[in-house]
Structures are given as structure tokens and as C-alpha cells.
mmCIF file of C-alpha atoms in Angstrom:
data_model
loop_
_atom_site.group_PDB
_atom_site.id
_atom_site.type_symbol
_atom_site.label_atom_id
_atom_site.label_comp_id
_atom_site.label_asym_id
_atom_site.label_seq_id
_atom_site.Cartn_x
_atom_site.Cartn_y
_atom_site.Cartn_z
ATOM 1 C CA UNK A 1 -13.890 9.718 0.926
ATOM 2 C CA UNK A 2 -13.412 6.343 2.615
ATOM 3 C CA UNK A 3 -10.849 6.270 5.870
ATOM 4 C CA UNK A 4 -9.412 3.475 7.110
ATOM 5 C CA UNK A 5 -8.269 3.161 10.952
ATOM 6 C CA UNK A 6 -5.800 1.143 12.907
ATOM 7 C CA UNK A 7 -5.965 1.595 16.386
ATOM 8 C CA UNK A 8 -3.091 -0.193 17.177
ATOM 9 C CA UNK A 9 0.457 1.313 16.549
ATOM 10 C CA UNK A 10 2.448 -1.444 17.961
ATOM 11 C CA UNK A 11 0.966 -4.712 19.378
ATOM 12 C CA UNK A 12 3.484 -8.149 20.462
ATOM 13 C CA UNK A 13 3.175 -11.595 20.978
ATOM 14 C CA UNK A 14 5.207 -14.674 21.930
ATOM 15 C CA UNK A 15 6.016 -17.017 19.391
ATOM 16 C CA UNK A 16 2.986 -20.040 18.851
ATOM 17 C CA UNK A 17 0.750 -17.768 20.936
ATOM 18 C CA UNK A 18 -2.438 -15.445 18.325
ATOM 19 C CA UNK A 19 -2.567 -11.917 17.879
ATOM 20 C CA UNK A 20 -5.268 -10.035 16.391
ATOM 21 C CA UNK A 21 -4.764 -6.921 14.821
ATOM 22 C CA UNK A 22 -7.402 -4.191 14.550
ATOM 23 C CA UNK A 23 -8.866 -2.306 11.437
ATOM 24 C CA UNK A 24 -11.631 -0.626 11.250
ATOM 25 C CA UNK A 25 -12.980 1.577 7.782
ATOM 26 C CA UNK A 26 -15.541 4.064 6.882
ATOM 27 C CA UNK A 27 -17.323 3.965 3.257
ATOM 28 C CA UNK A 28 -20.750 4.304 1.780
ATOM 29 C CA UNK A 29 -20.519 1.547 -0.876
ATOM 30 C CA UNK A 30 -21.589 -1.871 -0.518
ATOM 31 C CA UNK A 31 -19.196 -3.640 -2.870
ATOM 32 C CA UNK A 32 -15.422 -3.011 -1.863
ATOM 33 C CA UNK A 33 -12.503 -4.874 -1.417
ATOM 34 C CA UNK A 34 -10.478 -5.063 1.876
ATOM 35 C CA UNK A 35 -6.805 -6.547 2.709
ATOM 36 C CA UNK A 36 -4.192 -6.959 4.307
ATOM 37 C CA UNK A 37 -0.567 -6.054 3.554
ATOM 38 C CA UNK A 38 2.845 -7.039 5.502
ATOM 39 C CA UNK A 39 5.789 -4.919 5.576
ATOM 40 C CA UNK A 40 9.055 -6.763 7.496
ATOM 41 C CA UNK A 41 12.038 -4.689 7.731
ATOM 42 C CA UNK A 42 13.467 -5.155 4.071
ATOM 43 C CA UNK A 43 10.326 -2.908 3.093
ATOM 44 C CA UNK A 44 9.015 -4.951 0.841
ATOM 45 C CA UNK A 45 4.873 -4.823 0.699
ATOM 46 C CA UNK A 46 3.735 -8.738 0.651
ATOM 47 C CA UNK A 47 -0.358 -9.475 0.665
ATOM 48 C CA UNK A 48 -1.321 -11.401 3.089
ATOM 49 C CA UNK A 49 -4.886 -12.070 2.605
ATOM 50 C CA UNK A 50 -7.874 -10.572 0.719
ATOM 51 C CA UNK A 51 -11.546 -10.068 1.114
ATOM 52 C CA UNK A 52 -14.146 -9.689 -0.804
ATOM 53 C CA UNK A 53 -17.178 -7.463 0.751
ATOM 54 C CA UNK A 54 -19.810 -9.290 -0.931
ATOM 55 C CA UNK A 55 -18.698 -12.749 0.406
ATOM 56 C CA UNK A 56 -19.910 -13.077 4.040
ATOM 57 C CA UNK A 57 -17.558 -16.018 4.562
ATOM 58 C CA UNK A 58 -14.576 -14.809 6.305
ATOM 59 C CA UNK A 59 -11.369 -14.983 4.303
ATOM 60 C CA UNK A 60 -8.206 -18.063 5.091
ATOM 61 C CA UNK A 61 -4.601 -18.066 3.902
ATOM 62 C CA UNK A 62 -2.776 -20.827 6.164
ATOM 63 C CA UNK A 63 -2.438 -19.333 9.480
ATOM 64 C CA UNK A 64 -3.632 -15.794 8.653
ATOM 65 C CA UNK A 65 -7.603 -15.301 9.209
ATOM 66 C CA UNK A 66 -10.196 -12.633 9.202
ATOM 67 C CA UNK A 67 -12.999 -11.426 11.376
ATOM 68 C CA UNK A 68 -14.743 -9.264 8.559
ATOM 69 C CA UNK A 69 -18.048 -7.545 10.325
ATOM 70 C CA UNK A 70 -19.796 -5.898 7.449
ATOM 71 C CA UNK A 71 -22.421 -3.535 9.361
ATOM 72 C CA UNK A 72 -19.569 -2.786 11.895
ATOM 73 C CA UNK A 73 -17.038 -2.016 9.362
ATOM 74 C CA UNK A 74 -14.481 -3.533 10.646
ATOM 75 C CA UNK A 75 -11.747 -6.371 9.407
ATOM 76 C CA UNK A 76 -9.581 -7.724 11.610
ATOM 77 C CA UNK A 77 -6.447 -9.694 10.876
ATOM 78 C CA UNK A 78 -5.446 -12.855 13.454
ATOM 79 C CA UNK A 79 -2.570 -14.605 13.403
ATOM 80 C CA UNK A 80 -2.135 -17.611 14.661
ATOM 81 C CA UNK A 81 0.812 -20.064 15.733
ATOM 82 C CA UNK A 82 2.687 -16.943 15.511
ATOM 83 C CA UNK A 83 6.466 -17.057 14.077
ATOM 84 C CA UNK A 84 9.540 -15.066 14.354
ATOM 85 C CA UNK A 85 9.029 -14.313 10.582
ATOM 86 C CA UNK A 86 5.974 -12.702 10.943
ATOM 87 C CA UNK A 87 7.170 -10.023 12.595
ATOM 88 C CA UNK A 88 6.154 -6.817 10.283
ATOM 89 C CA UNK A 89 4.366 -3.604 10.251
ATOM 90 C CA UNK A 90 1.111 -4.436 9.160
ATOM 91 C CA UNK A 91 -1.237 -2.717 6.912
ATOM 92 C CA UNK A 92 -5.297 -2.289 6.159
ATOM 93 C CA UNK A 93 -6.120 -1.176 3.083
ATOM 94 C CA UNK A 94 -9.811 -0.925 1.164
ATOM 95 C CA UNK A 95 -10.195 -0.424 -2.263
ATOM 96 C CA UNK A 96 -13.632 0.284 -4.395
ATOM 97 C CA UNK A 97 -15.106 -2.357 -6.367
ATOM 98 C CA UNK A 98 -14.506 -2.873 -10.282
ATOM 99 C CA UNK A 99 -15.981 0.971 -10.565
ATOM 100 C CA UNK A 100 -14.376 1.311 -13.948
ATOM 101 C CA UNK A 101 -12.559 5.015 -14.587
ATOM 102 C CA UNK A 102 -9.391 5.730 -14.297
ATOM 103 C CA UNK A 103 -9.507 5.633 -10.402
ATOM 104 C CA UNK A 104 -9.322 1.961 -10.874
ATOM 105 C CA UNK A 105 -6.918 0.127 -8.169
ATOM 106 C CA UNK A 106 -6.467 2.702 -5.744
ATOM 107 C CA UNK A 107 -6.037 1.293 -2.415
ATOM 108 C CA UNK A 108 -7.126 3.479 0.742
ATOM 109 C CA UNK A 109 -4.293 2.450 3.964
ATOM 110 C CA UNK A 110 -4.429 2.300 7.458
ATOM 111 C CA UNK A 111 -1.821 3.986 9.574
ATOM 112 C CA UNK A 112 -0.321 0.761 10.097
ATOM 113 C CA UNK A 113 0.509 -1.745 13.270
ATOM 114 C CA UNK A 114 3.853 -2.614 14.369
ATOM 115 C CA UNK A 115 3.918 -6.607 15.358
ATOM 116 C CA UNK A 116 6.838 -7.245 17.346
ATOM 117 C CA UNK A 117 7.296 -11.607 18.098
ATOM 118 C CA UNK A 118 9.246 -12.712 21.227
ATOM 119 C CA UNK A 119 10.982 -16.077 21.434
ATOM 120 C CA UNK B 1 13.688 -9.790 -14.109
ATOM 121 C CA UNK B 2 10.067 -9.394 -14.887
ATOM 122 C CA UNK B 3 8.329 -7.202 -12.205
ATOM 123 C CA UNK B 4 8.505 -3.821 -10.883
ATOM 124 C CA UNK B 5 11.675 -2.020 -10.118
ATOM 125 C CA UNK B 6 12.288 1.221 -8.733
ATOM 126 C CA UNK B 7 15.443 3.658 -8.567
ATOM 127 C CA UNK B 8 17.148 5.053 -6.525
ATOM 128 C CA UNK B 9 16.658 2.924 -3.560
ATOM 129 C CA UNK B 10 18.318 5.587 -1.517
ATOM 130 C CA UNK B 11 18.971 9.351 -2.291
ATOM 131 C CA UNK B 12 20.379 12.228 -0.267
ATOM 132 C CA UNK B 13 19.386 15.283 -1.400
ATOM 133 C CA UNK B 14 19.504 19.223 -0.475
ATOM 134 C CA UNK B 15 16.147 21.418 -0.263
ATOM 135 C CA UNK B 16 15.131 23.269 -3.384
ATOM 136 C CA UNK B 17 16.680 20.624 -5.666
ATOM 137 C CA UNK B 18 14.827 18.864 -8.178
ATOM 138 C CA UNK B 19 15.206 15.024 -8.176
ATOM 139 C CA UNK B 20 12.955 12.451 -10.082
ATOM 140 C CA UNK B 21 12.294 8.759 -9.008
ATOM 141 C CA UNK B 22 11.937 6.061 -11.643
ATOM 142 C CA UNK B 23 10.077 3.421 -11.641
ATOM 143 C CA UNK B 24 9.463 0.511 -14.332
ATOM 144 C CA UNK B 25 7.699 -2.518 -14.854
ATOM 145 C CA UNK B 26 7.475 -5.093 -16.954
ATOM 146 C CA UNK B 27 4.114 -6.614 -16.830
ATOM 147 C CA UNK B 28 2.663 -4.492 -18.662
ATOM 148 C CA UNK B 29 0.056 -3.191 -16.310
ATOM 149 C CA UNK B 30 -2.434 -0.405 -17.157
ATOM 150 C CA UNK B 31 -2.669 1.244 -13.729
ATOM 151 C CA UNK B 32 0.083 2.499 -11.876
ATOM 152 C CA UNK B 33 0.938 4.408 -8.632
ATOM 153 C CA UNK B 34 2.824 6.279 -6.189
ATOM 154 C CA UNK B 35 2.628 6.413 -2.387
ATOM 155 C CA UNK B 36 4.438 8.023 0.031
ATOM 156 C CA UNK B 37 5.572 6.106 3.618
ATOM 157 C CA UNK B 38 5.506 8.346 6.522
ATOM 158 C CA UNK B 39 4.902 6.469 10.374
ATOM 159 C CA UNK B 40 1.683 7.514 11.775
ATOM 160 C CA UNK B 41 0.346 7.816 8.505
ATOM 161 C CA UNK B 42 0.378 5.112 6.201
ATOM 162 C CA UNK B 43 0.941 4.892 2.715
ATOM 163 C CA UNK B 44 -0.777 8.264 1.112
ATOM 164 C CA UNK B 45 -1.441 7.942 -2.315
ATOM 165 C CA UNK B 46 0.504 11.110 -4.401
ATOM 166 C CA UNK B 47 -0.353 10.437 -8.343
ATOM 167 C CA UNK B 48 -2.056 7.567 -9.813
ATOM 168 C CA UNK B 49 -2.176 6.224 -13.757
ATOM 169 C CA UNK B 50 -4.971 4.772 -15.873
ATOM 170 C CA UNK B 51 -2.506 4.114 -18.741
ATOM 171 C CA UNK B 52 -0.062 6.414 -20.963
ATOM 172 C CA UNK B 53 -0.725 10.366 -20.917
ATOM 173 C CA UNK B 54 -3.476 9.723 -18.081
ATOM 174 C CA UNK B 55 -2.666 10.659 -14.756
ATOM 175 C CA UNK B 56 -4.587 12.099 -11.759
ATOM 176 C CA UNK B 57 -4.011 13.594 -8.566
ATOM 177 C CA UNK B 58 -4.079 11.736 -5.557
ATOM 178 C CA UNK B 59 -3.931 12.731 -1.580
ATOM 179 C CA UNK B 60 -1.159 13.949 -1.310
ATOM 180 C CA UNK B 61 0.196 15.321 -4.638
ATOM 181 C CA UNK B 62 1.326 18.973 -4.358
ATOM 182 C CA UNK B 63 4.889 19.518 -4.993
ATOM 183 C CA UNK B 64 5.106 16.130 -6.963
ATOM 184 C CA UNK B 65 4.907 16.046 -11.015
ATOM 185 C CA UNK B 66 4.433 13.034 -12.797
ATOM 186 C CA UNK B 67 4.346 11.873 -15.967
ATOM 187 C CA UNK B 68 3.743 8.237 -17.987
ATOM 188 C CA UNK B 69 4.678 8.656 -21.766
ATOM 189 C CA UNK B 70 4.905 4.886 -21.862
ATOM 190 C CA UNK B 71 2.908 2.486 -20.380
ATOM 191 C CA UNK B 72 5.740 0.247 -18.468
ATOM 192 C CA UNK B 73 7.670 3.704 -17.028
ATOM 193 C CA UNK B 74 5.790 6.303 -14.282
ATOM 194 C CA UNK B 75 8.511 8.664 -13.134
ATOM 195 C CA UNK B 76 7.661 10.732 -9.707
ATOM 196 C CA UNK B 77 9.668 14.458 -9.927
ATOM 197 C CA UNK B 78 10.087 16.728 -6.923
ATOM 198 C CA UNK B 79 10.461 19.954 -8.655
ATOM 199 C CA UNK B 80 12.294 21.457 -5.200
ATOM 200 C CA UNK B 81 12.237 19.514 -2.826
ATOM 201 C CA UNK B 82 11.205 20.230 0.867
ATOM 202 C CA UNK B 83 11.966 18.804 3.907
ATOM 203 C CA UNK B 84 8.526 17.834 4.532
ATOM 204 C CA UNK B 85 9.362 15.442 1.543
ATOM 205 C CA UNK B 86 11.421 13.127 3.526
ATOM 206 C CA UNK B 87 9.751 10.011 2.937
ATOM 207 C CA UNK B 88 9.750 6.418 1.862
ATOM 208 C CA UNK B 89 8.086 6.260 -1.573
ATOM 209 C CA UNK B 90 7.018 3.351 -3.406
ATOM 210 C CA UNK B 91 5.566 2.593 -6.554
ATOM 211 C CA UNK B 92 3.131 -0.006 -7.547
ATOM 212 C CA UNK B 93 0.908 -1.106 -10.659
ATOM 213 C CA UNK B 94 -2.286 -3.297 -11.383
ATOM 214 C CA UNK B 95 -3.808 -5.065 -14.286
ATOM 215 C CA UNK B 96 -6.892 -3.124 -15.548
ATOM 216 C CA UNK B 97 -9.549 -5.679 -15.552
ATOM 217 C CA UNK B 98 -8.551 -7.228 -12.631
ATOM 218 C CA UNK B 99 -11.194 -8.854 -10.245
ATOM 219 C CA UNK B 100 -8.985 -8.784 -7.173
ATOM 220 C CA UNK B 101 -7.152 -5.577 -8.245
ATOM 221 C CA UNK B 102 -4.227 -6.131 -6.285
ATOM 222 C CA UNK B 103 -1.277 -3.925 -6.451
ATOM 223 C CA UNK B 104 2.163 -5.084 -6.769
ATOM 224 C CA UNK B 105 4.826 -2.701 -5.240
ATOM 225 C CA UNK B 106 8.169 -1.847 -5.683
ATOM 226 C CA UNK B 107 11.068 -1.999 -3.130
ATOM 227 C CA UNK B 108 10.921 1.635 -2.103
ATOM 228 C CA UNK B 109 12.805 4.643 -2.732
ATOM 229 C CA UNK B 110 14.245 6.275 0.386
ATOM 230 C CA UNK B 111 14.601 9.808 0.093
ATOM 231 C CA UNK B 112 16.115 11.878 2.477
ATOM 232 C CA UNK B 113 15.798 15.780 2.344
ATOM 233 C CA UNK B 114 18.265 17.792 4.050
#
């Protein structure tokens, strides 16, 4: 069964400054998906950013970046220019490739990271 | 409003009760899903949903029942509940046949066992 692992339960930053969040996963398949999902206080789950396993170029939405290591397994999430409004739990999650089945879809999550932003 | 929409948002309830959450979208996805929220944990998937009259446990699912006798409604019942089922739960569906199969959840249900 794949894991996924986030070392980090609560990590801060001031505003403008980067933070990098940790993830790190556990599979035997080659062709997966990984991402990233925000949760701010109204509970809502918003995607921040998406990448593909078989791409080796490293996934870019805005200010929101990845440092996906393949061999390593691991997918980290930086922020940068931080702002108040990012402020969130933040979640890994890994999902199979188009495997067909009924299993279809079902995303694997980290424990989560708390991201606090100070003025 | 087209999307996914879950009820109660908030629900106080007594051990050993039963109590169902609803949840119903309008996209018509094939796939749909419930997680449960607990800190330290994640989301843990309970029951998932290929399409009508197909479910299948997921890591989580004992004392949970679900059912899906149409495609746009997946209904998550606690037969008696436990405190142990205190718990944010959210549902969420996909399109079959999508490349990116990204999931698009609900607001949450906050259930509160006492």
C-alpha cells in the first residue's frame, strides 16, 4: 500500500519571506500522480499544484513550486513571496496512474502541515 | 449551484445513534468518495464509488455503510455511532476518464459524537 509522510506538523514564516514544506511517499509504481492540497480555516480543500511522475520537469503554479525527486520519493512544496492568505494546513497526497478499476481516483494523504504567516 | 454539496455541515449527536451524511453533486461524476479528517492523521479514505450500486471499502470503513443508488447522491450512514467517530468528514467526486484525476471536495460535515 503506498504511505505518504509529512514530517512537518506545523512550520511558519514571515510574510514575502519562502517556506518549503516537506513530503515524502512510499510506492512501487512508476507512473503516479502527486499534489498538493490547501486547507485555510473555512475547510475548504483547494489544489494547489499537480505533478505528474512521468514528467521530470518540476511542476509551477504562480508562486507555488515543486522539488519532485523521483528516486528519493520525495515532493516538496515551496512557497514563495509568502502572503497572509496562504496561511493553511497543507496536504500531500499521491494517487495511482489511470489504472482503470473501480479504485480509480483514490488519493493517498499526508498527515498534513500547519503553515502559520506572520506580518 | 453546480458542484458538490454536502449536509449537515454540523451535527451533534449521542453514541449508539444512527445518523447519515448526504452528499450530492451535480457534475455528474462517476467516482465518488468519503474521507474522514482527524489531526495527526490526514484525510483517511472510508468508502469509495466507481458509479451507481458499486462501492468498495476503503481504510477506514468499519462502522460506516454506504450506499449510491444514483449516480449524483453517495450517502455515508453511521449505523451507531461511537465516539471514536468524531470527525470532520468530507466528500468528494472525479470524472472517470480523467487524466489528472483530481478530486473535487465538499465543504465538510462536522460531526461531533457525544
Amino acid at each position: 500500500a503506498q504511505t505518504v509522510t509529512q514530517s512537518q506538523p506545523e512550520m511558519s514564516v514571515q510574510e514575502a519571506e519562502t517556506v518549503t514544506l516537506s513530503c515524502t511517499y512510499d510506492t512501487s509504481e512508476s507512473d503516479y500522480y502527486l499534489f498538493w492540497y490547501k486547507q485555510p480555516p473555512s475547510r475548504q480543500m483547494i489544489l494547489v499544484i499537480r505533478q505528474e511522475a512521468y514528467k521530470q520537469q518540476n511542476a509551477t503554479e504562480n508562486r507555488f513550486s515543486v522539488n519532485f525527486q523521483k528516486a528519493a520519493k520525495s515532493f516538496s512544496l515551496k512557497i514563495s513571496d509568502s502572503q497572509l492568505g496562504d496561511a493553511a494546513m497543507y496536504f500531500c497526497a499521491y494517487r495511482r496512474s489511470n489504472a482503470g478499476g473501480t479504485s480509480y481516483g483514490k488519493l493517498t494523504f499526508g498527515q498534513g502541515t500547519i503553515l502559520t504567516v506572520h506580518p | 449551484d453546480a458542484g458538490i454539496t454536502q449536509s449537515p455541515r454540523y451535527k451533534i449527536t449521542e453514541t449508539g445513534r444512527q445518523v447519515t451524511l448526504m452528499c450530492h453533486q451535480t457534475w455528474s461524476h462517476s467516482y465518488m468518495f468519503w474521507y474522514r479528517q482527524d489531526l495527526g492523521h490526514g484525510l483517511r479514505l472510508i468508502y469509495y464509488s466507481a458509479a451507481a450500486d458499486i462501492t468498495d471499502k476503503g481504510e477506514v470503513p468499519d462502522g460506516y455503510v454506504v450506499s449510491r443508488s444514483k449516480t449524483e447522491n453517495f450517502p455515508l450512514t453511521l449505523e451507531s455511532a461511537t465516539r471514536s467517530q468524531t470527525s470532520v468528514y468530507f466528500c468528494a467526486s472525479s470524472e472517470g476518464g480523467s487524466v489528472t484525476g483530481e478530486l473535487f471536495f465538499g465543504e465538510g460535515s462536522r460531526l461531533t459524537v457525544l
